[in-house]
mmCIF file of C-alpha atoms in Angstrom:
data_model
loop_
_atom_site.group_PDB
_atom_site.id
_atom_site.type_symbol
_atom_site.label_atom_id
_atom_site.label_comp_id
_atom_site.label_asym_id
_atom_site.label_seq_id
_atom_site.Cartn_x
_atom_site.Cartn_y
_atom_site.Cartn_z
ATOM 1 C CA MET A 30 1.143 7.116 -13.843
ATOM 2 C CA ALA A 31 0.922 10.637 -15.253
ATOM 3 C CA ARG A 32 1.633 11.114 -18.953
ATOM 4 C CA PRO A 33 5.360 11.772 -19.534
ATOM 5 C CA GLN A 34 6.146 15.431 -20.238
ATOM 6 C CA THR A 35 9.711 15.154 -21.569
ATOM 7 C CA ASP A 36 11.797 12.756 -23.637
ATOM 8 C CA ILE A 37 13.598 11.687 -20.463
ATOM 9 C CA GLU A 38 10.301 10.957 -18.704
ATOM 10 C CA ALA A 39 9.024 9.089 -21.757
ATOM 11 C CA GLY A 40 12.228 7.061 -21.846
ATOM 12 C CA ARG A 41 11.914 6.232 -18.163
ATOM 13 C CA ALA A 42 8.330 5.074 -18.657
ATOM 14 C CA GLU A 43 9.410 2.787 -21.509
ATOM 15 C CA LEU A 44 12.252 1.375 -19.429
ATOM 16 C CA LEU A 45 9.868 0.609 -16.575
ATOM 17 C CA GLU A 46 7.806 -1.413 -19.048
ATOM 18 C CA VAL A 47 10.991 -3.319 -19.900
ATOM 19 C CA VAL A 48 11.462 -3.963 -16.172
ATOM 20 C CA ASP A 49 7.957 -5.465 -16.127
ATOM 21 C CA ASP A 50 8.864 -7.758 -19.021
ATOM 22 C CA LEU A 51 12.084 -8.878 -17.326
ATOM 23 C CA ILE A 52 10.222 -9.686 -14.117
ATOM 24 C CA ARG A 53 7.539 -11.578 -16.048
ATOM 25 C CA LYS A 54 10.256 -13.744 -17.600
ATOM 26 C CA ARG A 55 12.606 -14.122 -14.640
ATOM 27 C CA GLY A 56 10.510 -13.560 -11.545
ATOM 28 C CA ALA A 57 11.839 -11.671 -8.538
ATOM 29 C CA VAL A 58 15.462 -11.971 -9.628
ATOM 30 C CA ASP A 59 17.693 -8.986 -8.956
ATOM 31 C CA ILE A 60 17.892 -6.854 -12.105
ATOM 32 C CA SER A 61 21.189 -5.130 -12.765
ATOM 33 C CA MET A 62 21.604 -1.971 -14.793
ATOM 34 C CA SER A 63 23.453 -3.984 -17.448
ATOM 35 C CA ASP A 64 20.560 -6.473 -17.615
ATOM 36 C CA LEU A 65 18.102 -3.655 -18.175
ATOM 37 C CA ALA A 66 20.285 -1.968 -20.784
ATOM 38 C CA ALA A 67 20.630 -5.217 -22.722
ATOM 39 C CA ALA A 68 16.893 -5.928 -22.578
ATOM 40 C CA ALA A 69 16.138 -2.382 -23.734
ATOM 41 C CA GLY A 70 18.635 -2.598 -26.578
ATOM 42 C CA MET A 71 20.760 0.311 -25.416
ATOM 43 C CA SER A 72 24.226 0.828 -24.034
ATOM 44 C CA PRO A 73 24.731 1.079 -20.261
ATOM 45 C CA SER A 74 25.953 4.655 -20.701
ATOM 46 C CA ASN A 75 22.711 5.551 -22.477
ATOM 47 C CA LEU A 76 20.682 3.914 -19.711
ATOM 48 C CA TYR A 77 22.331 6.195 -17.155
ATOM 49 C CA ARG A 78 20.783 9.164 -18.967
ATOM 50 C CA PHE A 79 17.444 7.998 -17.604
ATOM 51 C CA PHE A 80 18.467 6.501 -14.256
ATOM 52 C CA ASP A 81 21.762 7.664 -12.814
ATOM 53 C CA SER A 82 21.978 4.713 -10.404
ATOM 54 C CA LYS A 83 20.295 1.456 -9.523
ATOM 55 C CA GLU A 84 18.820 3.214 -6.479
ATOM 56 C CA ALA A 85 17.153 5.737 -8.786
ATOM 57 C CA LEU A 86 15.738 2.876 -10.849
ATOM 58 C CA LEU A 87 14.351 1.139 -7.766
ATOM 59 C CA GLU A 88 12.791 4.379 -6.547
ATOM 60 C CA ALA A 89 11.103 4.847 -9.928
ATOM 61 C CA VAL A 90 9.791 1.276 -9.832
ATOM 62 C CA ALA A 91 8.372 1.870 -6.344
ATOM 63 C CA GLU A 92 6.866 5.209 -7.357
ATOM 64 C CA ARG A 93 5.014 3.609 -10.244
ATOM 65 C CA PHE A 94 3.841 0.690 -8.079
ATOM 66 C CA PHE A 95 2.359 3.044 -5.469
ATOM 67 C CA ASP A 96 1.317 5.854 -7.810
ATOM 68 C CA GLU A 97 -2.399 5.029 -7.969
ATOM 69 C CA LYS A 98 -2.602 4.313 -4.245
ATOM 70 C CA VAL A 99 -1.015 7.662 -3.404
ATOM 71 C CA ARG A 100 -3.447 9.430 -5.725
ATOM 72 C CA ILE A 101 -6.364 7.721 -3.968
ATOM 73 C CA MET A 102 -5.053 8.687 -0.522
ATOM 74 C CA VAL A 103 -4.789 12.336 -1.537
ATOM 75 C CA GLU A 104 -8.205 12.392 -3.231
ATOM 76 C CA VAL A 105 -9.985 10.777 -0.301
ATOM 77 C CA THR A 106 -8.390 12.846 2.458
ATOM 78 C CA GLU A 107 -9.104 16.069 0.558
ATOM 79 C CA SER A 108 -12.715 15.097 -0.233
ATOM 80 C CA ASP A 109 -15.860 16.371 1.489
ATOM 81 C CA LEU A 110 -17.090 12.889 2.386
ATOM 82 C CA PRO A 111 -18.381 12.236 5.917
ATOM 83 C CA VAL A 112 -15.460 10.995 7.973
ATOM 84 C CA ARG A 113 -16.791 7.438 8.311
ATOM 85 C CA ASP A 114 -17.258 7.176 4.543
ATOM 86 C CA LYS A 115 -13.869 8.784 4.067
ATOM 87 C CA MET A 116 -12.131 6.070 6.077
ATOM 88 C CA TYR A 117 -14.010 3.346 4.215
ATOM 89 C CA GLU A 118 -13.080 4.810 0.819
ATOM 90 C CA TYR A 119 -9.490 5.261 1.991
ATOM 91 C CA PHE A 120 -9.086 1.527 2.490
ATOM 92 C CA ALA A 121 -11.642 0.135 0.018
ATOM 93 C CA ARG A 122 -10.412 1.940 -3.091
ATOM 94 C CA ARG A 123 -6.805 0.904 -2.518
ATOM 95 C CA PHE A 124 -7.904 -2.661 -1.804
ATOM 96 C CA VAL A 125 -9.782 -2.785 -5.108
ATOM 97 C CA VAL A 126 -6.648 -1.590 -6.925
ATOM 98 C CA MET A 127 -4.650 -4.428 -5.351
ATOM 99 C CA VAL A 128 -7.293 -6.979 -6.316
ATOM 100 C CA GLU A 129 -7.324 -5.728 -9.908
ATOM 101 C CA LYS A 130 -3.533 -5.979 -10.130
ATOM 102 C CA TYR A 131 -3.592 -9.476 -8.699
ATOM 103 C CA GLU A 132 -6.350 -10.705 -10.986
ATOM 104 C CA ALA A 133 -4.665 -9.165 -14.043
ATOM 105 C CA GLU A 134 -1.196 -10.632 -13.439
ATOM 106 C CA PRO A 135 -0.896 -12.595 -10.197
ATOM 107 C CA GLU A 136 2.679 -13.782 -10.789
ATOM 108 C CA LEU A 137 3.886 -10.274 -11.624
ATOM 109 C CA LEU A 138 2.369 -8.912 -8.413
ATOM 110 C CA LYS A 139 3.927 -11.727 -6.373
ATOM 111 C CA SER A 140 7.322 -10.971 -7.885
ATOM 112 C CA TYR A 141 7.026 -7.267 -7.134
ATOM 113 C CA LEU A 142 6.092 -8.067 -3.545
ATOM 114 C CA GLU A 143 9.220 -10.205 -3.204
ATOM 115 C CA ILE A 144 11.336 -7.399 -4.649
ATOM 116 C CA GLY A 145 9.701 -4.982 -2.214
ATOM 117 C CA GLN A 146 10.754 -7.220 0.665
ATOM 118 C CA GLN A 147 14.319 -7.297 -0.639
ATOM 119 C CA TYR A 148 14.440 -3.501 -0.889
ATOM 120 C CA PHE A 149 12.108 -2.519 1.925
ATOM 121 C CA GLU A 150 14.074 0.644 2.646
ATOM 122 C CA VAL A 151 12.909 1.914 -0.760
ATOM 123 C CA VAL A 152 9.204 1.321 -0.046
ATOM 124 C CA ARG A 153 9.258 2.276 3.626
ATOM 125 C CA GLY A 154 8.428 5.885 2.788
ATOM 126 C CA TYR A 155 5.175 4.831 1.120
ATOM 127 C CA VAL A 156 4.179 2.817 4.195
ATOM 128 C CA ASP A 157 4.821 5.878 6.354
ATOM 129 C CA LEU A 158 2.860 8.013 3.887
ATOM 130 C CA GLY A 159 -0.134 5.728 4.316
ATOM 131 C CA ASP A 160 0.014 6.246 8.082
ATOM 132 C CA HIS A 161 0.279 10.003 7.551
ATOM 133 C CA TYR A 162 -2.923 10.218 5.509
ATOM 134 C CA LEU A 163 -4.748 7.831 7.834
ATOM 135 C CA ALA A 164 -3.727 10.087 10.731
ATOM 136 C CA LEU A 165 -5.423 13.009 8.956
ATOM 137 C CA ILE A 166 -8.687 11.063 8.806
ATOM 138 C CA VAL A 167 -8.326 9.965 12.423
ATOM 139 C CA ALA A 168 -7.728 13.557 13.524
ATOM 140 C CA GLU A 169 -10.880 14.652 11.688
ATOM 141 C CA ALA A 170 -12.851 11.856 13.359
ATOM 142 C CA MET A 171 -11.535 12.861 16.769
ATOM 143 C CA GLU A 172 -12.757 16.397 16.209
ATOM 144 C CA GLN A 173 -16.226 14.865 15.819
ATOM 145 C CA GLY A 174 -15.963 12.896 19.064
ATOM 146 C CA TYR A 175 -14.722 9.520 17.867
ATOM 147 C CA PHE A 176 -11.856 7.492 19.383
ATOM 148 C CA THR A 177 -12.077 9.249 22.741
ATOM 149 C CA GLY A 178 -9.178 8.754 25.102
ATOM 150 C CA LEU A 179 -6.797 7.600 22.378
ATOM 151 C CA SER A 180 -3.934 9.500 20.821
ATOM 152 C CA ILE A 181 -3.763 9.769 17.044
ATOM 153 C CA ASP A 182 -0.835 7.346 16.954
ATOM 154 C CA GLU A 183 -2.688 4.828 19.126
ATOM 155 C CA ALA A 184 -5.785 4.998 16.939
ATOM 156 C CA VAL A 185 -3.752 4.674 13.736
ATOM 157 C CA SER A 186 -1.935 1.623 15.105
ATOM 158 C CA LEU A 187 -5.153 -0.088 16.213
ATOM 159 C CA ILE A 188 -6.947 0.644 12.952
ATOM 160 C CA ASN A 189 -4.031 -0.660 10.904
ATOM 161 C CA GLN A 190 -4.150 -3.927 12.826
ATOM 162 C CA MET A 191 -7.909 -4.232 12.337
ATOM 163 C CA VAL A 192 -7.790 -3.717 8.560
ATOM 164 C CA HIS A 193 -4.438 -5.420 7.962
ATOM 165 C CA CYS A 194 -5.884 -8.026 5.600
ATOM 166 C CA TYR A 195 -7.168 -5.253 3.346
ATOM 167 C CA THR A 196 -3.884 -3.337 3.173
ATOM 168 C CA ASN A 197 -1.421 -6.216 2.881
ATOM 169 C CA PRO A 198 -1.257 -7.457 -0.734
ATOM 170 C CA GLU A 199 -0.051 -10.862 0.426
ATOM 171 C CA ALA A 200 -3.369 -11.380 2.215
ATOM 172 C CA ILE A 201 -5.101 -11.385 -1.166
ATOM 173 C CA ILE A 202 -2.827 -14.221 -2.239
ATOM 174 C CA TYR A 203 -3.090 -16.368 0.878
ATOM 175 C CA ILE A 204 -6.640 -15.640 2.029
ATOM 176 C CA GLY A 205 -8.223 -15.040 -1.365
ATOM 177 C CA VAL A 206 -10.471 -12.389 -2.848
ATOM 178 C CA ASN A 207 -13.563 -14.506 -2.220
ATOM 179 C CA LYS A 208 -13.122 -14.124 1.534
ATOM 180 C CA LEU A 209 -11.823 -10.568 1.526
ATOM 181 C CA ARG A 210 -14.819 -8.517 0.393
ATOM 182 C CA VAL A 211 -15.428 -4.789 0.555
ATOM 183 C CA GLU A 212 -18.770 -5.531 2.230
ATOM 184 C CA LYS A 213 -16.860 -7.065 5.138
ATOM 185 C CA LEU A 214 -14.498 -4.103 5.166
ATOM 186 C CA SER A 215 -17.496 -1.786 5.480
ATOM 187 C CA ARG A 216 -18.604 -3.666 8.603
ATOM 188 C CA ILE A 217 -15.091 -3.455 10.045
ATOM 189 C CA ILE A 218 -15.075 0.316 9.537
ATOM 190 C CA ASP A 219 -18.471 0.553 11.239
ATOM 191 C CA ALA A 220 -17.119 -1.477 14.162
ATOM 192 C CA ILE A 221 -14.117 0.840 14.401
ATOM 193 C CA PHE A 222 -16.286 3.935 14.620
ATOM 194 C CA ASN A 223 -18.825 2.324 16.934
ATOM 195 C CA GLY A 224 -16.438 0.795 19.430
ATOM 196 C CA LEU A 225 -12.866 2.048 19.229
ATOM 197 C CA GLY A 226 -11.969 4.211 22.192
ATOM 198 C CA ALA A 227 -10.543 4.174 25.681
ATOM 199 C CA GLN A 228 -13.929 3.559 27.336
ATOM 200 C CA ALA A 229 -14.574 0.473 25.229
ATOM 201 C CA SER A 230 -11.053 -0.797 25.882
ATOM 202 C CA ALA A 231 -11.445 -0.319 29.638
ATOM 203 C CA ARG A 232 -14.220 -2.905 29.718
ATOM 204 C CA VAL A 233 -11.773 -5.565 28.557
ATOM 205 C CA THR A 234 -9.102 -6.972 30.849
ATOM 206 C CA LYS A 235 -5.627 -5.950 29.793
ATOM 207 C CA GLU A 236 -4.112 -9.385 30.339
ATOM 208 C CA PRO A 237 -5.729 -12.689 29.346
ATOM 209 C CA HIS A 238 -6.516 -15.088 32.163
ATOM 210 C CA PHE A 239 -5.737 -18.716 31.567
ATOM 211 C CA LYS A 240 -7.254 -21.555 33.523
ATOM 212 C CA ILE A 241 -5.076 -24.636 33.489
ATOM 213 C CA VAL A 242 -7.052 -27.839 33.700
ATOM 214 C CA SER A 243 -5.070 -30.846 34.901
#
């Protein structure tokens, strides 16, 4: 997160650290404004100087959680990397950030993921933002002849499904970092660029055929 520029911003940053401490102690339990004020050693009225509502607090928590990922998305999409490398970096760098967070404090990450599920409407915008920046990379790739016959939305949807394990933090928990490696991700990105398109899809039957053996 960027260095605070005002006393209010500095106070908010300190309060978000208190939120971390509360979650470490209590897990993914709903935190009220009064709980936070008590833990921070301030009155509720003073707390409202920094966050005027619980919604504002939740938005600040989400912003800090996604801050580094958003910075990576902007840096990668604005870079001069070849488009294939750009897509790899787009997913790989954010995956590494998730792994580092998990390895540093696995229980804290799990708790934040549970809170994110409880307040998905708060984090939805960041999910949509990820699709927006991926669409920019897809559009650039299409200008170079990749993903022929697909719309941007179709390509984004297919790519998201193919790399889901590298974008879903829960996959790190349930599959494990030993199986999810950036080397494998690199091969997935190569497969996407080598084979994703309408012509490749046309060679596969649209509906599976089942043979029932009595």
